[in-house]
Amino acid sequence: AKSAGGNRAELADPEADARAITRHGLTTALPSALERGEFFIEYQPLVHLGDGTVSGAEALVRWLHPQHGVLGPDRFIPLAEHTGLIVPLGRWVLEESIRQARAWREKTAGPLRINVNLSPCQLTHPGLVQDTVDILERAGVTPDALCLEVTESALIGADDGLLKPLRRLAEMGVDIALDDFGTGYSNLANLRRLPVSVLKLDRSFTQGMQQYPADPVDLKIVEGVVSLAHSLDLAVTVEGVETSAQADQLRLLGCDTAQGWYYARPGPPEQLHTLALADATS
Ligand code: C2E
Ligand code: CA
Ligand code: CA
Ligand code: CA
């Protein structure tokens, strides 16, 4: 509960109270967690739908909390955004995953790309472009190995000030992906003015395709989005692919890349070595 004489409904709900306490506890623990190295990254493969080979991976951050165990990003990213810790945390994720991409390049022949999520708070932080350039240079990784994922909702109504750093990164050769596409009600015509080269279709689009035959309306919608995206020269990645039926139908609809449990769950970096090496020898 907040202050004396505060909200009675909140006092009467012990679960809500417990959640608030955890939230508060987690928030105050965030800065030292970063210093102590309690965050780690799992990598989920992205696969070319055409031939099933691995094209790269998305970096997904986790927190190994000393009392609560492994916490998913939904538990702490909003808190980090609220306090501003997302800026150093996001920088750490970028640095660590680019270092990892470099290690993959040394061990596998194919050029594996790394996708990193960017919070809206990082977009408005003035250091974004220079930090990214520095991190790439220090790791000896070229910008084309990096794709930054920004959610559709973060870019809705974005003005030029917000788009400028993304434009500069795109000009350098960094790919920008519009994440969770289809959940943010953005004006499709608006896509043309965004410096994005990849659309990541939200999982909700592909849920109706888990079996044959797919929901015909879902098929039509995805077909329409893919043709629009391709006409704007955007690649289409689908997320949340859990079954072979989904993979088959999405391939037939012309989607370029896929990600989901059907291929692999997010896992340690070694998982990617193994999968990419299997591609190279098959
Ligand atoms: P997202 O960017 O949409 O990431 C995809 C989420 O879907 C991940 O959840 C992933 O584990 C999950 N997923 C992957 N394949 C499947 C599937 O086949 N079925 C289902 N049901 N789920 C699947 P996760 O790892 O819990 O991440 C949640 C969100 O947290 C991410 O959503 C992203 O928005 C955010 N996030 C993760 N890492 C970072 C980060 O380093 N920085 C920022 N700013 N946000 C992050
Ligand atoms: Ca993402
Ligand atoms: Ca997504
Ligand atoms: Ca999503």
Short mmCIF file of C-alpha atoms and ligand atoms in Angstrom, two decimals:
data_model
loop_
_atom_site.label_atom_id
_atom_site.label_comp_id
_atom_site.label_asym_id
_atom_site.label_seq_id
_atom_site.Cartn_x
_atom_site.Cartn_y
_atom_site.Cartn_z
CA ALA A 1 0.00 0.00 0.00
CA LYS A 2 1.12 3.53 -0.69
CA SER A 3 0.61 6.17 1.98
CA ALA A 4 -1.40 6.34 5.17
CA GLY A 5 -5.06 6.66 4.33
CA GLY A 6 -4.29 5.38 0.86
CA ASN A 7 -6.34 3.31 -1.47
CA ARG A 8 -8.44 0.74 0.44
CA ALA A 9 -8.95 -1.60 -2.48
CA GLU A 10 -5.19 -1.96 -2.71
CA LEU A 11 -4.88 -2.71 1.00
CA ALA A 12 -7.58 -5.32 0.68
CA ASP A 13 -5.72 -7.14 -2.08
CA PRO A 14 -2.69 -8.88 -0.57
CA GLU A 15 -1.59 -10.22 -3.94
CA ALA A 16 -1.52 -6.77 -5.47
CA ASP A 17 0.41 -5.63 -2.43
CA ALA A 18 2.94 -8.44 -2.85
CA ARG A 19 3.32 -7.58 -6.51
CA ALA A 20 3.92 -3.94 -5.66
CA ILE A 21 6.53 -4.92 -3.09
CA THR A 22 8.31 -7.18 -5.57
CA ARG A 23 8.15 -4.46 -8.18
CA HIS A 24 9.67 -2.03 -5.74
CA GLY A 25 12.27 -4.55 -4.62
CA LEU A 26 13.22 -5.41 -8.18
CA THR A 27 13.42 -1.76 -9.16
CA THR A 28 15.82 -0.89 -6.38
CA ALA A 29 17.92 -4.00 -7.06
CA LEU A 30 18.36 -3.25 -10.78
CA PRO A 31 21.45 -1.01 -10.68
CA SER A 32 23.51 -3.36 -8.50
CA ALA A 33 22.32 -6.32 -10.57
CA LEU A 34 23.94 -4.74 -13.59
CA GLU A 35 27.15 -4.11 -11.65
CA ARG A 36 27.22 -7.66 -10.30
CA GLY A 37 26.66 -9.22 -13.70
CA GLU A 38 23.32 -10.86 -12.91
CA PHE A 39 21.96 -10.33 -16.43
CA PHE A 40 22.55 -12.80 -19.20
CA ILE A 41 21.41 -13.20 -22.77
CA GLU A 42 19.68 -16.05 -24.52
CA TYR A 43 19.80 -16.26 -28.29
CA GLN A 44 16.91 -17.47 -30.41
CA PRO A 45 17.79 -18.52 -33.95
CA LEU A 46 16.27 -16.86 -37.00
CA VAL A 47 15.87 -19.18 -39.94
CA HIS A 48 15.61 -18.60 -43.71
CA LEU A 49 12.19 -20.01 -44.58
CA GLY A 50 13.38 -21.00 -48.05
CA ASP A 51 15.99 -23.56 -47.05
CA GLY A 52 15.76 -23.74 -43.25
CA THR A 53 19.31 -22.49 -42.66
CA VAL A 54 20.10 -20.24 -39.72
CA SER A 55 20.47 -16.57 -40.63
CA GLY A 56 21.22 -15.22 -37.18
CA ALA A 57 19.65 -14.80 -33.76
CA GLU A 58 17.70 -12.42 -31.58
CA ALA A 59 19.27 -11.46 -28.25
CA LEU A 60 16.78 -11.79 -25.36
CA VAL A 61 17.88 -10.59 -21.95
CA ARG A 62 17.22 -12.43 -18.66
CA TRP A 63 17.99 -11.66 -15.03
CA LEU A 64 19.35 -14.36 -12.76
CA HIS A 65 18.00 -12.92 -9.53
CA PRO A 66 19.66 -14.27 -6.36
CA GLN A 67 16.28 -14.86 -4.65
CA HIS A 68 13.72 -15.14 -7.44
CA GLY A 69 15.69 -17.19 -9.96
CA VAL A 70 15.56 -16.43 -13.68
CA LEU A 71 13.27 -13.52 -14.49
CA GLY A 72 12.04 -12.84 -18.04
CA PRO A 73 12.32 -9.38 -19.60
CA ASP A 74 8.62 -8.68 -19.14
CA ARG A 75 9.27 -8.63 -15.40
CA PHE A 76 12.05 -6.04 -15.37
CA ILE A 77 12.36 -4.17 -18.70
CA PRO A 78 9.37 -1.93 -17.88
CA LEU A 79 10.97 -1.15 -14.49
CA ALA A 80 14.32 -0.40 -16.13
CA GLU A 81 12.56 1.87 -18.61
CA HIS A 82 10.81 3.66 -15.80
CA THR A 83 14.04 4.39 -13.90
CA GLY A 84 16.28 5.04 -16.90
CA LEU A 85 18.47 2.03 -16.16
CA ILE A 86 17.42 0.72 -19.56
CA VAL A 87 20.07 2.94 -21.15
CA PRO A 88 23.11 1.27 -19.52
CA LEU A 89 21.37 -2.12 -19.53
CA GLY A 90 20.53 -1.79 -23.23
CA ARG A 91 24.10 -0.74 -23.95
CA TRP A 92 25.35 -3.83 -22.11
CA VAL A 93 23.01 -6.08 -24.12
CA LEU A 94 24.26 -4.51 -27.35
CA GLU A 95 27.90 -4.86 -26.37
CA GLU A 96 27.58 -8.43 -25.14
CA SER A 97 25.56 -9.67 -28.11
CA ILE A 98 27.84 -8.01 -30.67
CA ARG A 99 30.80 -9.61 -28.96
CA GLN A 100 28.94 -12.89 -29.32
CA ALA A 101 28.23 -12.24 -33.01
CA ARG A 102 31.96 -11.75 -33.48
CA ALA A 103 32.66 -15.10 -31.82
CA TRP A 104 30.14 -16.82 -34.12
CA ARG A 105 31.84 -15.30 -37.15
CA GLU A 106 35.09 -16.85 -36.09
CA LYS A 107 33.61 -20.28 -35.56
CA THR A 108 31.15 -20.57 -38.43
CA ALA A 109 31.58 -19.81 -42.10
CA GLY A 110 28.22 -18.12 -42.69
CA PRO A 111 27.70 -14.51 -41.72
CA LEU A 112 25.36 -14.76 -38.73
CA ARG A 113 23.44 -11.63 -37.92
CA ILE A 114 22.47 -10.43 -34.48
CA ASN A 115 19.10 -8.79 -33.68
CA VAL A 116 18.97 -6.57 -30.61
CA ASN A 117 15.85 -4.99 -29.10
CA LEU A 118 15.88 -1.26 -28.56
CA SER A 119 13.63 0.40 -26.02
CA PRO A 120 11.98 3.74 -26.86
CA CYS A 121 14.07 5.34 -24.07
CA GLN A 122 17.24 4.32 -25.87
CA LEU A 123 15.96 5.94 -29.04
CA THR A 124 15.71 9.31 -27.37
CA HIS A 125 19.08 8.98 -25.65
CA PRO A 126 21.63 11.19 -27.42
CA GLY A 127 24.44 8.62 -27.17
CA LEU A 128 22.74 5.91 -29.22
CA VAL A 129 24.47 6.36 -32.56
CA GLN A 130 27.97 6.94 -31.19
CA ASP A 131 27.67 4.10 -28.65
CA THR A 132 26.62 1.72 -31.40
CA VAL A 133 29.47 2.80 -33.69
CA ASP A 134 31.98 2.41 -30.86
CA ILE A 135 30.70 -1.01 -29.84
CA LEU A 136 30.82 -2.30 -33.43
CA GLU A 137 34.31 -0.94 -33.96
CA ARG A 138 35.68 -2.31 -30.72
CA ALA A 139 34.33 -5.76 -31.60
CA GLY A 140 35.50 -5.56 -35.20
CA VAL A 141 31.98 -6.28 -36.46
CA THR A 142 30.58 -4.58 -39.56
CA PRO A 143 27.24 -2.72 -39.26
CA ASP A 144 25.50 -5.09 -41.66
CA ALA A 145 25.78 -7.84 -39.04
CA LEU A 146 23.48 -5.89 -36.74
CA CYS A 147 19.72 -5.47 -36.82
CA LEU A 148 18.07 -3.21 -34.25
CA GLU A 149 14.45 -4.05 -33.41
CA VAL A 150 12.15 -1.18 -32.55
CA THR A 151 8.49 -1.77 -31.77
CA GLU A 152 5.83 -0.42 -34.01
CA SER A 153 4.24 1.37 -31.06
CA ALA A 154 7.51 3.21 -30.30
CA LEU A 155 7.51 4.68 -33.80
CA ILE A 156 3.85 5.58 -34.12
CA GLY A 157 3.67 9.28 -34.56
CA ALA A 158 7.46 9.51 -34.36
CA ASP A 159 8.72 12.91 -35.41
CA ASP A 160 11.91 13.59 -37.33
CA GLY A 161 13.91 14.09 -34.15
CA LEU A 162 13.17 10.54 -33.08
CA LEU A 163 13.77 9.08 -36.52
CA LYS A 164 17.09 10.85 -37.09
CA PRO A 165 19.31 8.49 -35.09
CA LEU A 166 17.63 5.52 -36.75
CA ARG A 167 18.20 7.07 -40.17
CA ARG A 168 21.88 7.56 -39.39
CA LEU A 169 22.24 3.96 -38.25
CA ALA A 170 20.40 2.74 -41.36
CA GLU A 171 22.71 4.81 -43.58
CA MET A 172 25.69 3.15 -41.91
CA GLY A 173 24.30 -0.24 -42.88
CA VAL A 174 22.58 -1.29 -39.66
CA ASP A 175 19.21 -2.90 -40.39
CA ILE A 176 16.20 -1.58 -38.53
CA ALA A 177 13.30 -3.96 -37.93
CA LEU A 178 9.79 -2.89 -37.01
CA ASP A 179 8.99 -5.30 -34.16
CA ASP A 180 5.55 -6.55 -33.13
CA PHE A 181 4.17 -5.30 -36.42
CA GLY A 182 0.40 -5.41 -36.56
CA THR A 183 -0.22 -4.67 -32.91
CA GLY A 184 0.16 -0.92 -33.06
CA TYR A 185 -2.49 0.30 -35.51
CA SER A 186 0.04 2.23 -37.51
CA ASN A 187 -0.89 3.79 -40.76
CA LEU A 188 0.51 1.55 -43.46
CA ALA A 189 1.35 4.52 -45.66
CA ASN A 190 3.50 5.70 -42.77
CA LEU A 191 5.86 2.79 -43.31
CA ARG A 192 7.41 4.58 -46.24
CA ARG A 193 8.84 7.31 -44.12
CA LEU A 194 10.39 5.01 -41.53
CA PRO A 195 14.02 3.92 -42.03
CA VAL A 196 13.14 0.24 -41.61
CA SER A 197 14.15 -2.66 -43.80
CA VAL A 198 12.45 -5.52 -41.97
CA LEU A 199 8.90 -6.08 -40.74
CA LYS A 200 8.55 -8.52 -37.87
CA LEU A 201 5.01 -9.83 -37.94
CA ASP A 202 3.62 -10.29 -34.47
CA ARG A 203 2.83 -13.79 -33.24
CA SER A 204 -0.89 -12.98 -33.14
CA PHE A 205 -0.90 -13.06 -36.97
CA THR A 206 0.37 -16.58 -37.24
CA GLN A 207 -1.58 -18.22 -34.43
CA GLY A 208 -4.41 -19.11 -36.80
CA MET A 209 -1.98 -21.15 -38.90
CA GLN A 210 -0.90 -23.69 -36.34
CA GLN A 211 -2.88 -26.37 -38.17
CA TYR A 212 -4.01 -27.16 -41.71
CA PRO A 213 -6.02 -25.63 -43.06
CA ALA A 214 -5.25 -22.22 -41.69
CA ASP A 215 -7.93 -19.71 -40.86
CA PRO A 216 -8.64 -18.25 -44.33
CA VAL A 217 -8.91 -14.70 -43.00
CA ASP A 218 -5.49 -14.99 -41.33
CA LEU A 219 -4.04 -16.27 -44.59
CA LYS A 220 -5.47 -13.32 -46.51
CA ILE A 221 -4.15 -10.83 -43.97
CA VAL A 222 -0.63 -12.21 -43.96
CA GLU A 223 -0.67 -12.47 -47.74
CA GLY A 224 -1.64 -8.80 -47.94
CA VAL A 225 1.01 -7.67 -45.47
CA VAL A 226 3.73 -9.67 -47.22
CA SER A 227 2.89 -8.23 -50.60
CA LEU A 228 2.77 -4.72 -49.20
CA ALA A 229 6.08 -5.20 -47.41
CA HIS A 230 7.78 -6.61 -50.47
CA SER A 231 6.47 -3.80 -52.64
CA LEU A 232 8.19 -1.42 -50.20
CA ASP A 233 11.38 -3.51 -50.36
CA LEU A 234 11.01 -4.74 -46.79
CA ALA A 235 11.88 -8.26 -45.72
CA VAL A 236 9.30 -10.10 -43.62
CA THR A 237 10.18 -12.03 -40.49
CA VAL A 238 7.50 -14.02 -38.67
CA GLU A 239 7.74 -14.72 -34.98
CA GLY A 240 6.08 -17.36 -32.83
CA VAL A 241 6.29 -20.21 -35.33
CA GLU A 242 5.48 -23.27 -33.24
CA THR A 243 4.39 -25.93 -35.77
CA SER A 244 5.49 -27.29 -39.14
CA ALA A 245 2.06 -26.33 -40.53
CA GLN A 246 2.80 -22.70 -39.71
CA ALA A 247 6.27 -22.88 -41.23
CA ASP A 248 4.96 -24.44 -44.47
CA GLN A 249 2.10 -22.01 -44.91
CA LEU A 250 4.24 -18.98 -44.10
CA ARG A 251 6.85 -20.11 -46.61
CA LEU A 252 4.15 -20.44 -49.28
CA LEU A 253 2.94 -16.95 -48.45
CA GLY A 254 6.43 -15.62 -49.22
CA CYS A 255 7.67 -14.73 -45.74
CA ASP A 256 11.46 -14.50 -45.69
CA THR A 257 12.62 -15.41 -42.20
CA ALA A 258 11.06 -17.17 -39.22
CA GLN A 259 11.62 -17.51 -35.52
CA GLY A 260 9.88 -19.69 -32.98
CA TRP A 261 9.81 -22.79 -30.84
CA TYR A 262 9.37 -25.01 -33.90
CA TYR A 263 12.99 -24.20 -34.78
CA ALA A 264 14.48 -23.53 -31.37
CA ARG A 265 13.74 -21.92 -28.04
CA PRO A 266 15.95 -19.07 -26.88
CA GLY A 267 19.13 -20.67 -25.52
CA PRO A 268 22.81 -20.27 -24.76
CA PRO A 269 25.14 -19.06 -27.54
CA GLU A 270 26.45 -22.60 -28.11
CA GLN A 271 23.04 -23.57 -29.50
CA LEU A 272 23.66 -21.29 -32.45
CA HIS A 273 27.11 -22.72 -33.13
CA THR A 274 25.61 -26.19 -33.23
CA LEU A 275 22.77 -25.25 -35.56
CA ALA A 276 24.93 -23.17 -37.92
CA LEU A 277 27.59 -25.85 -38.07
CA ALA A 278 24.92 -28.44 -38.86
CA ASP A 279 23.83 -26.23 -41.80
CA ALA A 280 27.38 -26.01 -43.07
CA THR A 281 27.87 -29.77 -43.09
CA SER A 282 24.47 -30.82 -44.43
P1 C2E B 1 9.88 -9.75 -28.52
O1 C2E B 1 10.94 -8.83 -29.00
O2 C2E B 1 8.60 -9.78 -29.27
O3 C2E B 1 10.57 -11.19 -28.41
C1 C2E B 1 9.93 -12.39 -28.75
C2 C2E B 1 9.37 -13.09 -27.53
O4 C2E B 1 8.64 -14.24 -27.95
C3 C2E B 1 10.46 -13.62 -26.59
O5 C2E B 1 9.97 -13.56 -25.26
C4 C2E B 1 10.57 -15.08 -27.04
O6 C2E B 1 11.10 -15.93 -26.05
C5 C2E B 1 9.14 -15.40 -27.34
N1 C2E B 1 8.99 -16.50 -28.30
C6 C2E B 1 9.87 -16.89 -29.25
N2 C2E B 1 9.39 -17.89 -29.98
C7 C2E B 1 8.16 -18.18 -29.51
C8 C2E B 1 7.13 -19.13 -29.88
O7 C2E B 1 7.27 -19.94 -30.80
N3 C2E B 1 5.98 -19.11 -29.15
C9 C2E B 1 5.79 -18.23 -28.12
N4 C2E B 1 4.63 -18.30 -27.46
N5 C2E B 1 6.73 -17.31 -27.76
C10 C2E B 1 7.89 -17.29 -28.44
P2 C2E B 1 10.87 -13.01 -24.07
O8 C2E B 1 12.27 -13.54 -24.21
O9 C2E B 1 10.13 -13.28 -22.80
O10 C2E B 1 10.92 -11.46 -24.34
C11 C2E B 1 9.77 -10.67 -24.17
C12 C2E B 1 9.99 -9.26 -24.65
O11 C2E B 1 10.97 -8.59 -23.84
C13 C2E B 1 10.56 -9.19 -26.06
O12 C2E B 1 9.51 -9.41 -26.97
C14 C2E B 1 11.12 -7.78 -26.07
O13 C2E B 1 10.10 -6.85 -26.34
C15 C2E B 1 11.59 -7.61 -24.64
N6 C2E B 1 13.05 -7.77 -24.56
C16 C2E B 1 13.80 -8.89 -24.52
N7 C2E B 1 15.12 -8.60 -24.45
C17 C2E B 1 15.22 -7.25 -24.48
C18 C2E B 1 16.33 -6.31 -24.47
O14 C2E B 1 17.52 -6.66 -24.43
N8 C2E B 1 16.00 -4.97 -24.51
C19 C2E B 1 14.70 -4.54 -24.57
N9 C2E B 1 14.47 -3.21 -24.62
N10 C2E B 1 13.66 -5.38 -24.61
C20 C2E B 1 13.91 -6.73 -24.55
CA CA B 2 12.09 -8.36 -30.68
CA CA B 3 8.44 -9.22 -31.47
CA CA B 4 5.74 -10.00 -29.82
#
